[in-house]
PDB file of C-alpha atoms in Angstrom:
ATOM      1  CA  UNK A   1      14.666 -20.711 -30.862  1.00  0.00           C
ATOM      2  CA  UNK A   2      11.296 -21.811 -29.327  1.00  0.00           C
ATOM      3  CA  UNK A   3       9.538 -19.775 -26.604  1.00  0.00           C
ATOM      4  CA  UNK A   4      10.344 -22.382 -23.942  1.00  0.00           C
ATOM      5  CA  UNK A   5      13.895 -22.467 -24.606  1.00  0.00           C
ATOM      6  CA  UNK A   6      14.380 -18.710 -24.783  1.00  0.00           C
ATOM      7  CA  UNK A   7      12.434 -18.352 -21.524  1.00  0.00           C
ATOM      8  CA  UNK A   8      14.572 -21.090 -19.934  1.00  0.00           C
ATOM      9  CA  UNK A   9      17.737 -19.575 -21.129  1.00  0.00           C
ATOM     10  CA  UNK A  10      16.765 -16.017 -19.639  1.00  0.00           C
ATOM     11  CA  UNK A  11      15.742 -17.689 -16.399  1.00  0.00           C
ATOM     12  CA  UNK A  12      18.993 -19.679 -16.004  1.00  0.00           C
ATOM     13  CA  UNK A  13      20.976 -16.522 -16.753  1.00  0.00           C
ATOM     14  CA  UNK A  14      19.235 -14.993 -13.635  1.00  0.00           C
ATOM     15  CA  UNK A  15      19.098 -11.364 -14.975  1.00  0.00           C
ATOM     16  CA  UNK A  16      15.365 -11.387 -14.429  1.00  0.00           C
ATOM     17  CA  UNK A  17      13.160 -12.928 -11.863  1.00  0.00           C
ATOM     18  CA  UNK A  18      10.699 -15.781 -12.768  1.00  0.00           C
ATOM     19  CA  UNK A  19       7.825 -13.151 -12.170  1.00  0.00           C
ATOM     20  CA  UNK A  20       9.360 -10.777 -14.552  1.00  0.00           C
ATOM     21  CA  UNK A  21       9.684 -13.326 -17.179  1.00  0.00           C
ATOM     22  CA  UNK A  22       6.360 -14.718 -16.742  1.00  0.00           C
ATOM     23  CA  UNK A  23       4.851 -11.102 -17.266  1.00  0.00           C
ATOM     24  CA  UNK A  24       7.301 -10.415 -20.241  1.00  0.00           C
ATOM     25  CA  UNK A  25       6.203 -13.553 -22.163  1.00  0.00           C
ATOM     26  CA  UNK A  26       2.460 -13.767 -20.788  1.00  0.00           C
ATOM     27  CA  UNK A  27       2.942 -17.179 -19.253  1.00  0.00           C
ATOM     28  CA  UNK A  28       2.675 -18.300 -15.598  1.00  0.00           C
ATOM     29  CA  UNK A  29       5.533 -18.226 -13.259  1.00  0.00           C
ATOM     30  CA  UNK A  30       5.137 -22.012 -12.752  1.00  0.00           C
ATOM     31  CA  UNK A  31       5.864 -22.494 -16.396  1.00  0.00           C
ATOM     32  CA  UNK A  32       8.849 -20.218 -16.255  1.00  0.00           C
ATOM     33  CA  UNK A  33      10.448 -22.278 -13.337  1.00  0.00           C
ATOM     34  CA  UNK A  34       9.432 -25.655 -14.872  1.00  0.00           C
ATOM     35  CA  UNK A  35      11.026 -24.726 -18.193  1.00  0.00           C
ATOM     36  CA  UNK A  36      14.049 -23.389 -16.403  1.00  0.00           C
ATOM     37  CA  UNK A  37      14.535 -26.744 -14.783  1.00  0.00           C
ATOM     38  CA  UNK A  38      13.674 -28.797 -17.759  1.00  0.00           C
ATOM     39  CA  UNK A  39      15.383 -26.934 -20.400  1.00  0.00           C
ATOM     40  CA  UNK A  40      17.907 -24.849 -18.725  1.00  0.00           C
ATOM     41  CA  UNK A  41      20.026 -27.896 -17.660  1.00  0.00           C
ATOM     42  CA  UNK A  42      20.176 -29.435 -21.008  1.00  0.00           C
ATOM     43  CA  UNK A  43      20.463 -26.547 -23.315  1.00  0.00           C
ATOM     44  CA  UNK A  44      21.533 -23.524 -21.473  1.00  0.00           C
ATOM     45  CA  UNK A  45      25.044 -22.538 -20.001  1.00  0.00           C
ATOM     46  CA  UNK A  46      25.184 -22.612 -16.223  1.00  0.00           C
ATOM     47  CA  UNK A  47      25.508 -19.118 -14.671  1.00  0.00           C
ATOM     48  CA  UNK A  48      29.107 -17.890 -14.452  1.00  0.00           C
ATOM     49  CA  UNK A  49      30.830 -18.805 -11.374  1.00  0.00           C
ATOM     50  CA  UNK A  50      31.567 -15.049 -10.637  1.00  0.00           C
ATOM     51  CA  UNK A  51      27.911 -14.292 -10.429  1.00  0.00           C
ATOM     52  CA  UNK A  52      27.608 -16.738  -7.679  1.00  0.00           C
ATOM     53  CA  UNK A  53      30.738 -16.053  -5.847  1.00  0.00           C
ATOM     54  CA  UNK A  54      30.932 -12.257  -5.926  1.00  0.00           C
ATOM     55  CA  UNK A  55      27.935 -11.629  -3.429  1.00  0.00           C
ATOM     56  CA  UNK A  56      29.608 -14.259  -0.955  1.00  0.00           C
ATOM     57  CA  UNK A  57      32.830 -12.188  -1.366  1.00  0.00           C
ATOM     58  CA  UNK A  58      31.157  -9.060  -0.499  1.00  0.00           C
ATOM     59  CA  UNK A  59      29.595 -10.617   2.600  1.00  0.00           C
ATOM     60  CA  UNK A  60      33.117 -11.421   3.802  1.00  0.00           C
ATOM     61  CA  UNK A  61      32.798 -15.214   3.664  1.00  0.00           C
ATOM     62  CA  UNK A  62      36.124 -15.740   2.001  1.00  0.00           C
ATOM     63  CA  UNK A  63      39.654 -15.149   3.219  1.00  0.00           C
ATOM     64  CA  UNK A  64      40.888 -11.759   2.139  1.00  0.00           C
ATOM     65  CA  UNK A  65      44.056 -11.458   0.103  1.00  0.00           C
ATOM     66  CA  UNK A  66      47.098 -11.445   2.454  1.00  0.00           C
ATOM     67  CA  UNK A  67      44.967 -12.190   5.528  1.00  0.00           C
ATOM     68  CA  UNK A  68      46.525 -14.643   8.040  1.00  0.00           C
ATOM     69  CA  UNK A  69      44.604 -17.365   9.504  1.00  0.00           C
ATOM     70  CA  UNK A  70      44.247 -15.784  13.011  1.00  0.00           C
ATOM     71  CA  UNK A  71      42.861 -12.486  11.662  1.00  0.00           C
ATOM     72  CA  UNK A  72      40.644 -14.434   9.534  1.00  0.00           C
ATOM     73  CA  UNK A  73      39.382 -16.521  12.411  1.00  0.00           C
ATOM     74  CA  UNK A  74      38.775 -13.314  14.479  1.00  0.00           C
ATOM     75  CA  UNK A  75      36.844 -11.783  11.673  1.00  0.00           C
ATOM     76  CA  UNK A  76      34.576 -14.825  11.358  1.00  0.00           C
ATOM     77  CA  UNK A  77      34.150 -14.949  15.120  1.00  0.00           C
ATOM     78  CA  UNK A  78      32.860 -11.294  15.089  1.00  0.00           C
ATOM     79  CA  UNK A  79      30.571 -12.089  12.234  1.00  0.00           C
ATOM     80  CA  UNK A  80      29.236 -14.888  14.143  1.00  0.00           C
ATOM     81  CA  UNK A  81      28.780 -12.907  17.364  1.00  0.00           C
ATOM     82  CA  UNK A  82      26.874 -10.343  15.230  1.00  0.00           C
ATOM     83  CA  UNK A  83      24.582 -12.899  13.796  1.00  0.00           C
ATOM     84  CA  UNK A  84      23.886 -14.416  17.250  1.00  0.00           C
ATOM     85  CA  UNK A  85      23.100 -10.894  18.673  1.00  0.00           C
ATOM     86  CA  UNK A  86      20.706 -10.224  15.761  1.00  0.00           C
ATOM     87  CA  UNK A  87      18.963 -13.474  16.027  1.00  0.00           C
ATOM     88  CA  UNK A  88      18.629 -12.875  19.842  1.00  0.00           C
ATOM     89  CA  UNK A  89      17.184  -9.336  19.267  1.00  0.00           C
ATOM     90  CA  UNK A  90      14.633 -10.662  16.602  1.00  0.00           C
ATOM     91  CA  UNK A  91      13.428 -13.383  18.965  1.00  0.00           C
ATOM     92  CA  UNK A  92      12.828 -10.685  21.770  1.00  0.00           C
ATOM     93  CA  UNK A  93      11.016  -8.528  19.313  1.00  0.00           C
ATOM     94  CA  UNK A  94       8.740 -11.574  18.499  1.00  0.00           C
ATOM     95  CA  UNK A  95       8.225 -12.291  22.293  1.00  0.00           C
ATOM     96  CA  UNK A  96       7.421  -8.734  23.172  1.00  0.00           C
ATOM     97  CA  UNK A  97       4.929  -8.341  20.274  1.00  0.00           C
ATOM     98  CA  UNK A  98       3.142 -11.361  21.255  1.00  0.00           C
ATOM     99  CA  UNK A  99       3.138 -10.362  25.072  1.00  0.00           C
ATOM    100  CA  UNK A 100       2.402  -6.808  24.752  1.00  0.00           C
ATOM    101  CA  UNK A 101       0.293  -6.412  21.669  1.00  0.00           C
ATOM    102  CA  UNK A 102      -1.329  -9.837  21.576  1.00  0.00           C
ATOM    103  CA  UNK A 103       0.035 -10.570  18.180  1.00  0.00           C
ATOM    104  CA  UNK A 104       0.683 -14.097  17.365  1.00  0.00           C
ATOM    105  CA  UNK A 105       3.721 -14.170  14.896  1.00  0.00           C
ATOM    106  CA  UNK A 106       4.202 -17.419  12.934  1.00  0.00           C
ATOM    107  CA  UNK A 107       7.503 -19.114  13.602  1.00  0.00           C
ATOM    108  CA  UNK A 108       9.187 -21.387  10.899  1.00  0.00           C
ATOM    109  CA  UNK A 109      10.419 -24.566  12.557  1.00  0.00           C
ATOM    110  CA  UNK A 110      14.032 -25.534  12.142  1.00  0.00           C
ATOM    111  CA  UNK A 111      14.213 -29.140  10.980  1.00  0.00           C
ATOM    112  CA  UNK A 112      17.317 -31.244  11.268  1.00  0.00           C
ATOM    113  CA  UNK A 113      17.890 -34.222   9.169  1.00  0.00           C
ATOM    114  CA  UNK A 114      19.057 -37.528  11.076  1.00  0.00           C
ATOM    115  CA  UNK A 115      21.614 -39.520   9.569  1.00  0.00           C
TER     116      UNK A 115
END
């Protein structure tokens, strides 16, 4: 197996980051990601679905076994409220930092696609 294919396969498997693979094989991270895109789709198996879904399950984004619709909606509403509270607090910290410490913190703009 060639170096590019070996690196691509390891990259697609996702056990190591692009930086780790770049160091391991003494190549640039850009090469690792490029090979992962080029060779990974053609020659490597896609990552197991469970590796993608498990973190989402842990975060409570799916309906739990035996959970009725009303309970699921309440849980999602609580989660949304917590996320909104967290976003508000983070915005306030940024505002206060700028006002009191004179620190200008960069903000990422949110773009929306027009259909």
